[in-house]
Tab-separated table of C-alpha atoms and ligand atoms in Angstrom:
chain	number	residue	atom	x	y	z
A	1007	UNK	CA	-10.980	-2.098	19.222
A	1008	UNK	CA	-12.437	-4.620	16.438
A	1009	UNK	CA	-15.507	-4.761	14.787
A	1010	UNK	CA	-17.738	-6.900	17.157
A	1011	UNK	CA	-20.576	-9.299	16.268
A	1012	UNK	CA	-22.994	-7.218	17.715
A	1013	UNK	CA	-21.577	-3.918	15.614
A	1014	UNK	CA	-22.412	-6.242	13.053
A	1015	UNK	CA	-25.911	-7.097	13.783
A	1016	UNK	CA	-26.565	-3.429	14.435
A	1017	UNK	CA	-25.546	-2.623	10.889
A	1018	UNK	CA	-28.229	-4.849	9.864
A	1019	UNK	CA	-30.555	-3.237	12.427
A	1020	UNK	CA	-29.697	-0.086	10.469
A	1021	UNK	CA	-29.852	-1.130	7.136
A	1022	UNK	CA	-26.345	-0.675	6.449
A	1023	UNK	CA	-24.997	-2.718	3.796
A	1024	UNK	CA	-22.043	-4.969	5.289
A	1025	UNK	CA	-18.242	-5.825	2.993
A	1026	UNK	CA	-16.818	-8.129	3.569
A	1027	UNK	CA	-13.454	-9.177	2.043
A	1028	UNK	CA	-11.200	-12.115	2.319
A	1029	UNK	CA	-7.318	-11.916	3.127
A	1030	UNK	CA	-4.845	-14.457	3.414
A	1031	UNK	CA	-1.289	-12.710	4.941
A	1032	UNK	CA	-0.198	-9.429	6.001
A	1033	UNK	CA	0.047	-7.039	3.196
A	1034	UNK	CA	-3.436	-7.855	1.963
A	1035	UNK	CA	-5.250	-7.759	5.312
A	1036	UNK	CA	-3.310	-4.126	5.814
A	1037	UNK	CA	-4.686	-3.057	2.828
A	1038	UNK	CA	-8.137	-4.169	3.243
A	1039	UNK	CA	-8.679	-3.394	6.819
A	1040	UNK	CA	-7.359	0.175	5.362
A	1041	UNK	CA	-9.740	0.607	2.885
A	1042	UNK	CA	-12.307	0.307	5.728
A	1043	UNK	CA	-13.771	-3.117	5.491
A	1044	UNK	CA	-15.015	-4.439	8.586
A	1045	UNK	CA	-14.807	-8.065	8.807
A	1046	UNK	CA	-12.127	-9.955	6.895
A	1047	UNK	CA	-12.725	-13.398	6.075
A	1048	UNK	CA	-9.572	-15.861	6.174
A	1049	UNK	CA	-11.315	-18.356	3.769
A	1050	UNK	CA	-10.189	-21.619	3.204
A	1051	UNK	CA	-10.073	-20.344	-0.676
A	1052	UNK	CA	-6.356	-19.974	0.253
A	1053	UNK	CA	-6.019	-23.479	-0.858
A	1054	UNK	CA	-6.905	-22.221	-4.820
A	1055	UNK	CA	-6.329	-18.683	-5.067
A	1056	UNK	CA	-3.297	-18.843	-2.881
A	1057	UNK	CA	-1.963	-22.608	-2.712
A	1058	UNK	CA	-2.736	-23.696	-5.430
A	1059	UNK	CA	-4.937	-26.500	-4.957
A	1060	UNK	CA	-8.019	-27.127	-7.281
A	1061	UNK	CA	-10.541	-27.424	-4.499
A	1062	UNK	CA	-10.584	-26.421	-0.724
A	1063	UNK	CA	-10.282	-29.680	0.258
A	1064	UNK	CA	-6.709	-30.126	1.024
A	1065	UNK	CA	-6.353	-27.434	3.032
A	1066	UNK	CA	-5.722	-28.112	6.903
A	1067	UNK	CA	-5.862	-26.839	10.197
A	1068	UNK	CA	-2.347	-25.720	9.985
A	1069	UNK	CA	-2.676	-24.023	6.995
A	1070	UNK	CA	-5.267	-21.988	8.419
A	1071	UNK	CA	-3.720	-20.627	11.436
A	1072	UNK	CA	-0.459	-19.924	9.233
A	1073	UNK	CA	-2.257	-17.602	7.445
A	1074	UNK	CA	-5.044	-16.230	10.098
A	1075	UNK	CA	-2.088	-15.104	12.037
A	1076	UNK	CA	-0.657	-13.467	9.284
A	1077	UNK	CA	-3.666	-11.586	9.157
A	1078	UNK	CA	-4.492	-10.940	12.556
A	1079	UNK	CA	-0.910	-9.197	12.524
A	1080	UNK	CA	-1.641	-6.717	9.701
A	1081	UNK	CA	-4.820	-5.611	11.318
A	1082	UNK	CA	-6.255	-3.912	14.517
A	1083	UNK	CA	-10.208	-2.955	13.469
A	1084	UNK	CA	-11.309	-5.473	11.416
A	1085	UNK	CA	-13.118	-8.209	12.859
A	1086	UNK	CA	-11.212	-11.364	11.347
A	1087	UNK	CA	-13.246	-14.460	10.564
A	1088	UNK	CA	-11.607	-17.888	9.954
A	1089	UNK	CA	-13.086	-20.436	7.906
A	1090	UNK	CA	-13.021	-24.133	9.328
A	1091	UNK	CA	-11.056	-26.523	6.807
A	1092	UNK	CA	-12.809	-29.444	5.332
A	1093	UNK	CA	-12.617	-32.190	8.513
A	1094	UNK	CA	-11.837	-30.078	11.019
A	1095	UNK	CA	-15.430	-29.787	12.612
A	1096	UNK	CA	-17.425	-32.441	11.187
A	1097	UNK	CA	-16.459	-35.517	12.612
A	1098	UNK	CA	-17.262	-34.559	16.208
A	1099	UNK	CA	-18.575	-31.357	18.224
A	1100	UNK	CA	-15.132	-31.875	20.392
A	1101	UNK	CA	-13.279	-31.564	17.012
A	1102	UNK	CA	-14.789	-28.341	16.658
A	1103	UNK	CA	-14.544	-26.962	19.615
A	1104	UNK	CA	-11.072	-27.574	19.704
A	1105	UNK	CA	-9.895	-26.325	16.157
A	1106	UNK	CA	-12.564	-23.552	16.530
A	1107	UNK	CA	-10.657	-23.030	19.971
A	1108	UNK	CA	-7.414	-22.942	18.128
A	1109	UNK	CA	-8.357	-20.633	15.864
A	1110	UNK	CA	-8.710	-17.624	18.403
A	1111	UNK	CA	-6.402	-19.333	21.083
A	1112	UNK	CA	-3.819	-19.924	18.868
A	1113	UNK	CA	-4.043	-17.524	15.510
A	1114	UNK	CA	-5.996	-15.128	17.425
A	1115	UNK	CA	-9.348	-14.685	15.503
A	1116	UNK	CA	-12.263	-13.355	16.641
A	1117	UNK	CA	-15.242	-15.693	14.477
A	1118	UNK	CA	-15.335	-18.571	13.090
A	1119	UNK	CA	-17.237	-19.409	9.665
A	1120	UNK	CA	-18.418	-23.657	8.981
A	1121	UNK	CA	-20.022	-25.019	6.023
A	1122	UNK	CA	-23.695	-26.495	6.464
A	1123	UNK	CA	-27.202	-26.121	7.911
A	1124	UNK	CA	-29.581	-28.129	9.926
A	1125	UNK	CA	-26.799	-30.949	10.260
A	1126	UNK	CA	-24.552	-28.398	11.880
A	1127	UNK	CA	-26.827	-26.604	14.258
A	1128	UNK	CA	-25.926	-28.736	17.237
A	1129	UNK	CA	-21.927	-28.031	16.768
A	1130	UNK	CA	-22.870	-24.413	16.132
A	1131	UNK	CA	-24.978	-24.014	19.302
A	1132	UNK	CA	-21.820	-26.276	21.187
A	1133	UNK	CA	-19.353	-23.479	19.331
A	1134	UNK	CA	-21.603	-20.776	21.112
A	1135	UNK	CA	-22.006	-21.680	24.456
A	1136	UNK	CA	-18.497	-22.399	24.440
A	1137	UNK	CA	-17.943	-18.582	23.495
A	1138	UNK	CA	-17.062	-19.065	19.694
A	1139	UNK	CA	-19.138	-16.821	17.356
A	1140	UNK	CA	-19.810	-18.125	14.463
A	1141	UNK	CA	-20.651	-17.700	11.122
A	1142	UNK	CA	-22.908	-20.285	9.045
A	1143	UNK	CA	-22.196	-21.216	5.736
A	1144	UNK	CA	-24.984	-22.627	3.522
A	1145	UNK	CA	-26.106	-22.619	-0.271
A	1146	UNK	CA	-22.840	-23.308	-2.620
A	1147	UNK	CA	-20.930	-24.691	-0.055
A	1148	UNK	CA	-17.092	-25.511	-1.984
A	1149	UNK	CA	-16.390	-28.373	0.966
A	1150	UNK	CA	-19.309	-30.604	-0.932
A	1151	UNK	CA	-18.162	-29.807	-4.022
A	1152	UNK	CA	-17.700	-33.522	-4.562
A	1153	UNK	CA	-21.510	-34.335	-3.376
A	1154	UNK	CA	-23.101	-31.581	-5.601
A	1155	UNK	CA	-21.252	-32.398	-8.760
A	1156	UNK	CA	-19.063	-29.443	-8.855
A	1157	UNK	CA	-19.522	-25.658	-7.891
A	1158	UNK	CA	-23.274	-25.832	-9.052
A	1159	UNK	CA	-25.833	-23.324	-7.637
A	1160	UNK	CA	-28.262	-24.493	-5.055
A	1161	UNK	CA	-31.725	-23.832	-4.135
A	1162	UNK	CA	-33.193	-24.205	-7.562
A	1163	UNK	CA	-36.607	-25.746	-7.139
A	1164	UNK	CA	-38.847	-25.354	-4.520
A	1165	UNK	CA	-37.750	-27.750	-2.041
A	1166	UNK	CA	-34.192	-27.143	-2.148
A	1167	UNK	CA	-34.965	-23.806	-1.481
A	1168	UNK	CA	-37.827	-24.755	1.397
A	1169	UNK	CA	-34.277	-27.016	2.726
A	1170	UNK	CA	-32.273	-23.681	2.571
A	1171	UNK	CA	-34.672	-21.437	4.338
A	1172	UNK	CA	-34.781	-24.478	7.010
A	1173	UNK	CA	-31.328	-24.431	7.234
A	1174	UNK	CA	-30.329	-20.687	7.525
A	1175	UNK	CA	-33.264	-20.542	10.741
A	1176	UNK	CA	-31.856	-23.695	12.003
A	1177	UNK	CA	-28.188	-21.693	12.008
A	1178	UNK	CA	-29.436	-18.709	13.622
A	1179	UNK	CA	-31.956	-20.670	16.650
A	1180	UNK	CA	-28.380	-22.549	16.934
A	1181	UNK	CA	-26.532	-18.938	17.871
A	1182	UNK	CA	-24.785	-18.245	14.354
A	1183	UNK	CA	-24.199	-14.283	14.394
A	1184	UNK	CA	-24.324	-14.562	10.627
A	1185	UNK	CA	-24.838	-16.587	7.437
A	1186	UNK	CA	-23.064	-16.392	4.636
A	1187	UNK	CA	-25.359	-17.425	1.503
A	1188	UNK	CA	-23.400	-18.630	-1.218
A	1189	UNK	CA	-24.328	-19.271	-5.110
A	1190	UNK	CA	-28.103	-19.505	-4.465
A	1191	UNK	CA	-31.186	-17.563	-6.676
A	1192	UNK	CA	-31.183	-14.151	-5.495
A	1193	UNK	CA	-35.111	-14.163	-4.829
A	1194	UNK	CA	-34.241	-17.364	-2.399
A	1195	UNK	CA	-31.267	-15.004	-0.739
A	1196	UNK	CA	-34.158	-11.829	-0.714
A	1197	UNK	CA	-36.465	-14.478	1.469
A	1198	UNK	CA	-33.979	-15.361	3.955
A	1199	UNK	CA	-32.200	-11.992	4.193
A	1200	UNK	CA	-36.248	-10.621	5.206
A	1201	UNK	CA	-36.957	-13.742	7.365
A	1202	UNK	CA	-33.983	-13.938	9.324
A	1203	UNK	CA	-32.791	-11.421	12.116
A	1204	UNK	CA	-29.156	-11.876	11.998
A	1205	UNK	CA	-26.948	-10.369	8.959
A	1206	UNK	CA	-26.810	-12.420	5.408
A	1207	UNK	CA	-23.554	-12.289	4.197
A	1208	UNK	CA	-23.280	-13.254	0.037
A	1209	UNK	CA	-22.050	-14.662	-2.624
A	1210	UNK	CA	-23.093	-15.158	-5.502
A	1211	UNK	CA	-26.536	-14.888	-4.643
A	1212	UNK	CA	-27.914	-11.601	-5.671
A	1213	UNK	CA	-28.149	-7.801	-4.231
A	1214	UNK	CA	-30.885	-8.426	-1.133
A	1215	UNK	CA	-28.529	-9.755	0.761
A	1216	UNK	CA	-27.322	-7.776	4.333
A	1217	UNK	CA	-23.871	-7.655	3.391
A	1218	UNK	CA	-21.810	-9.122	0.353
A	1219	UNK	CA	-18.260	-10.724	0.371
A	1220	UNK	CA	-15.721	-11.640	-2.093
A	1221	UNK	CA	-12.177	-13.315	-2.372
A	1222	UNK	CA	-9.427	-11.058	-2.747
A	1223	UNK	CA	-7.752	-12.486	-5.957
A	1224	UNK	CA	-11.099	-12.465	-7.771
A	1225	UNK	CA	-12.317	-8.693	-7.348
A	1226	UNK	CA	-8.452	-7.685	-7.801
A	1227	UNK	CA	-7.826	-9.746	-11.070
A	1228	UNK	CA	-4.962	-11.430	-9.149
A	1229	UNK	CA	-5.967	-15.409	-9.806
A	1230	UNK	CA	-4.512	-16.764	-12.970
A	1231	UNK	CA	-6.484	-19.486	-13.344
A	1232	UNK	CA	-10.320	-18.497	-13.684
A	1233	UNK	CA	-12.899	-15.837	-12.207
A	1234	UNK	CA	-16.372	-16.662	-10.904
A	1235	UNK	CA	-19.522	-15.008	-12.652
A	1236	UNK	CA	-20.205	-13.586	-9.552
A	1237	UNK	CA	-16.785	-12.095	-9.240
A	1238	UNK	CA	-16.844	-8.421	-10.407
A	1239	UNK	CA	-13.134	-7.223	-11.040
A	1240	UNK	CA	-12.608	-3.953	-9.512
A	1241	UNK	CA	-8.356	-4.487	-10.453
A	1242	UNK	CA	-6.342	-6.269	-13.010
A	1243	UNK	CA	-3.151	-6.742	-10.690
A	1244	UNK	CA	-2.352	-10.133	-12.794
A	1245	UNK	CA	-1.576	-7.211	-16.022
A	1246	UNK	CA	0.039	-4.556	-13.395
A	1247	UNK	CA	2.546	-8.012	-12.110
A	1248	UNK	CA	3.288	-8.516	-15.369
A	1249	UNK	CA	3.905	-5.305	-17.159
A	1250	UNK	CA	6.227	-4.875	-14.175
A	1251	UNK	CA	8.140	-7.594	-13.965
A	1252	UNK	CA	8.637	-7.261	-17.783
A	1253	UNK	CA	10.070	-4.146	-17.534
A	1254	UNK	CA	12.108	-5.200	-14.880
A	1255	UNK	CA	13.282	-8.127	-17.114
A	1256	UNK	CA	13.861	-5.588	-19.579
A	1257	UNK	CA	15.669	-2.355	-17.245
A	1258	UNK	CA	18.372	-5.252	-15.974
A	1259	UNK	CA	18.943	-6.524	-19.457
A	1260	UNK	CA	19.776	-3.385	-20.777
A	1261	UNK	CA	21.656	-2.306	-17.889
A	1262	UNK	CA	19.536	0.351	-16.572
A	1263	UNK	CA	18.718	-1.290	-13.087
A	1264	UNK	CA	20.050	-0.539	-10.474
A	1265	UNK	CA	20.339	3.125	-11.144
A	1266	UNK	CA	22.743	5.399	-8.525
A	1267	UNK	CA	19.363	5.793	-6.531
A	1268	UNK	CA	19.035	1.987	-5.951
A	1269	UNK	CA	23.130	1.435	-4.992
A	1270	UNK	CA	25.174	2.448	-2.553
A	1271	UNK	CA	29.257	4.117	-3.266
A	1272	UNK	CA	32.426	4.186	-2.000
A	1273	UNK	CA	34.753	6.720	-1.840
A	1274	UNK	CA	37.769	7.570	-4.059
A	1275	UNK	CA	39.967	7.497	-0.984
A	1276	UNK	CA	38.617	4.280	0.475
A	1277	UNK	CA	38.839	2.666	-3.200
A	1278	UNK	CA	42.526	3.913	-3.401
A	1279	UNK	CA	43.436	2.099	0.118
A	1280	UNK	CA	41.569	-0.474	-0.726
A	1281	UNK	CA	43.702	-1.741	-3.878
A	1282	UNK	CA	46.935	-0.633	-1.903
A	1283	UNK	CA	45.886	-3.249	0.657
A	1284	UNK	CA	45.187	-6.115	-1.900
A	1285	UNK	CA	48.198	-5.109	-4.050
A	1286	UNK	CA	50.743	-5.196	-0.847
A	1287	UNK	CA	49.070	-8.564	0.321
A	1288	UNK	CA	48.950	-10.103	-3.009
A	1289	UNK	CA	52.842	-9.790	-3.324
B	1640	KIV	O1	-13.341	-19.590	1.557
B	1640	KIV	C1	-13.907	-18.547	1.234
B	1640	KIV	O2	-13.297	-17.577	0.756
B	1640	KIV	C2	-15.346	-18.488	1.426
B	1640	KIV	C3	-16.080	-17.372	0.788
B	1640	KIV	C4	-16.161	-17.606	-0.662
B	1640	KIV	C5	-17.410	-17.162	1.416
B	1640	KIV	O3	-15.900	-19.353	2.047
């Protein structure tokens, strides 16, 4: 049995602090769900950390459900969250419904997460009554990247913040199970976590939150290009990939790989008929 929304609320009801952890295919979400974290987040980060795109804007649908199936087949507990791709939900409530449809018809999620407050409490509460949980997604949100400027943190003065508080009740009236806060003062994340009866998930925005959650290839040191402030590196798998692969360069160039452990043999006898029968067919 999964982790279930409302095993999720209770935590908060309990004062239990919630991880949560994205994965993108089936080794990683094995390994996470092992380690015990709860509710696995297929974020549409894929498109940078694993895709290599410089923003999450270019991922689609079908990315998505590539890789939230992958994930749904390394795991059995966690609850698995997939993150709506830029255009896939804000055009039209019917869009959502039917890639937020997709996404546990088809990939087999349980949750889905969408970027944006007040604007997106009426295709939340549609998502809901529909039977879709879903997770909100406000503060830093990556899919405006081009309307804020760049990744900038949000909430600042007061009524960006007032806008914010607004926006995470708006989400939960709307039937959101959670909000995710992302990149916004901690004091601002402290207010909502306090005023707000469903779990804060965050990011980037300080240690009040309910629960926290991180990408994979951040906290593991496994993303070439750049890690977040916010990121704290628990792993430095890019040094562990490399010292490996170097001496794996190294063992083949000097002849040392494979070893007799690695290869398989023949026997003497076999090896004997085996040049009799080239030698009498080669003549
Ligand atoms: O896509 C993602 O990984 C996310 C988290 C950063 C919250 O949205």
């Amino acid at each position: 049995m999964r982790t279930t929304i409302n095993q999720v609320q209770e935590m908060k009801r309990r004062g239990e602090r919630i991880a949560m952890l994205t994965a993108y295919d089936y080794p990683s979400a094995r390994f996470v769900e092992a380690a015990g974290v709860p509710m696995i987040l297929v974020g549409d980060s894929l498109g940078m950390v694993v895709l290599g795109y410089s923003s999450t804007i270019p991922v689609t649908m079908d990315d998505m459900i590539h890789h939230v199936k992958a994930v749904v087949r390394g795991t059995q507990k966690s609850m698995v969250v997939a993150d709506l791709p830029f255009l896939s939900y804000q055009a039209s409530s019917d869009d959502a419904v039917r890639n937020a449809g997709r996404m546990l018809q088809e990939a087999g999620a349980q949750a889905v997460k969408l970027e944006g407050g007040e604007p997106m409490a009426a295709t939340v509460r549609r998502l809901t009554q529909v039977g879709i949980p879903v997770q909100g997604h406000i503060g830093l949100t990556p899919q405006s990247a081009n309307q804020f400027g760049g990744y900038r943190v949000q909430g600042k003065t007061a009524s960006a913040a007032a806008q914010l508080v607004r926006d995470a009740e708006a989400l939960q009236t709307a039937g959101a199970f959670s909000v995710v806060l992302e990149g916004v003062p901690a004091e601002l994340a402290a207010l909502i976590t306090q005023r707000l009866t469903i779990p804060t998930i965050g990011i980037g925005a300080g240690p009040h939150c309910d629960g926290q959650v991180q990408v994979f290839h951040d906290m593991l040191g496994y993303y070439p290009d750049f890690t977040p402030r916010h990121a704290k590196q628990y792993a430095h798998l890019g040094d562990v990939i490399k010292q490996a692969v170097a001496g794996y360069i190294a063992e083949v160039a000097a002849g040392s790989f494979p070893a007799t452990e690695h290869s398989t043999s023949m026997s003497a006898e076999t090896m004997e008929a085996l040049l009799a029968e080239l030698a009498t067919s080669e003549s």
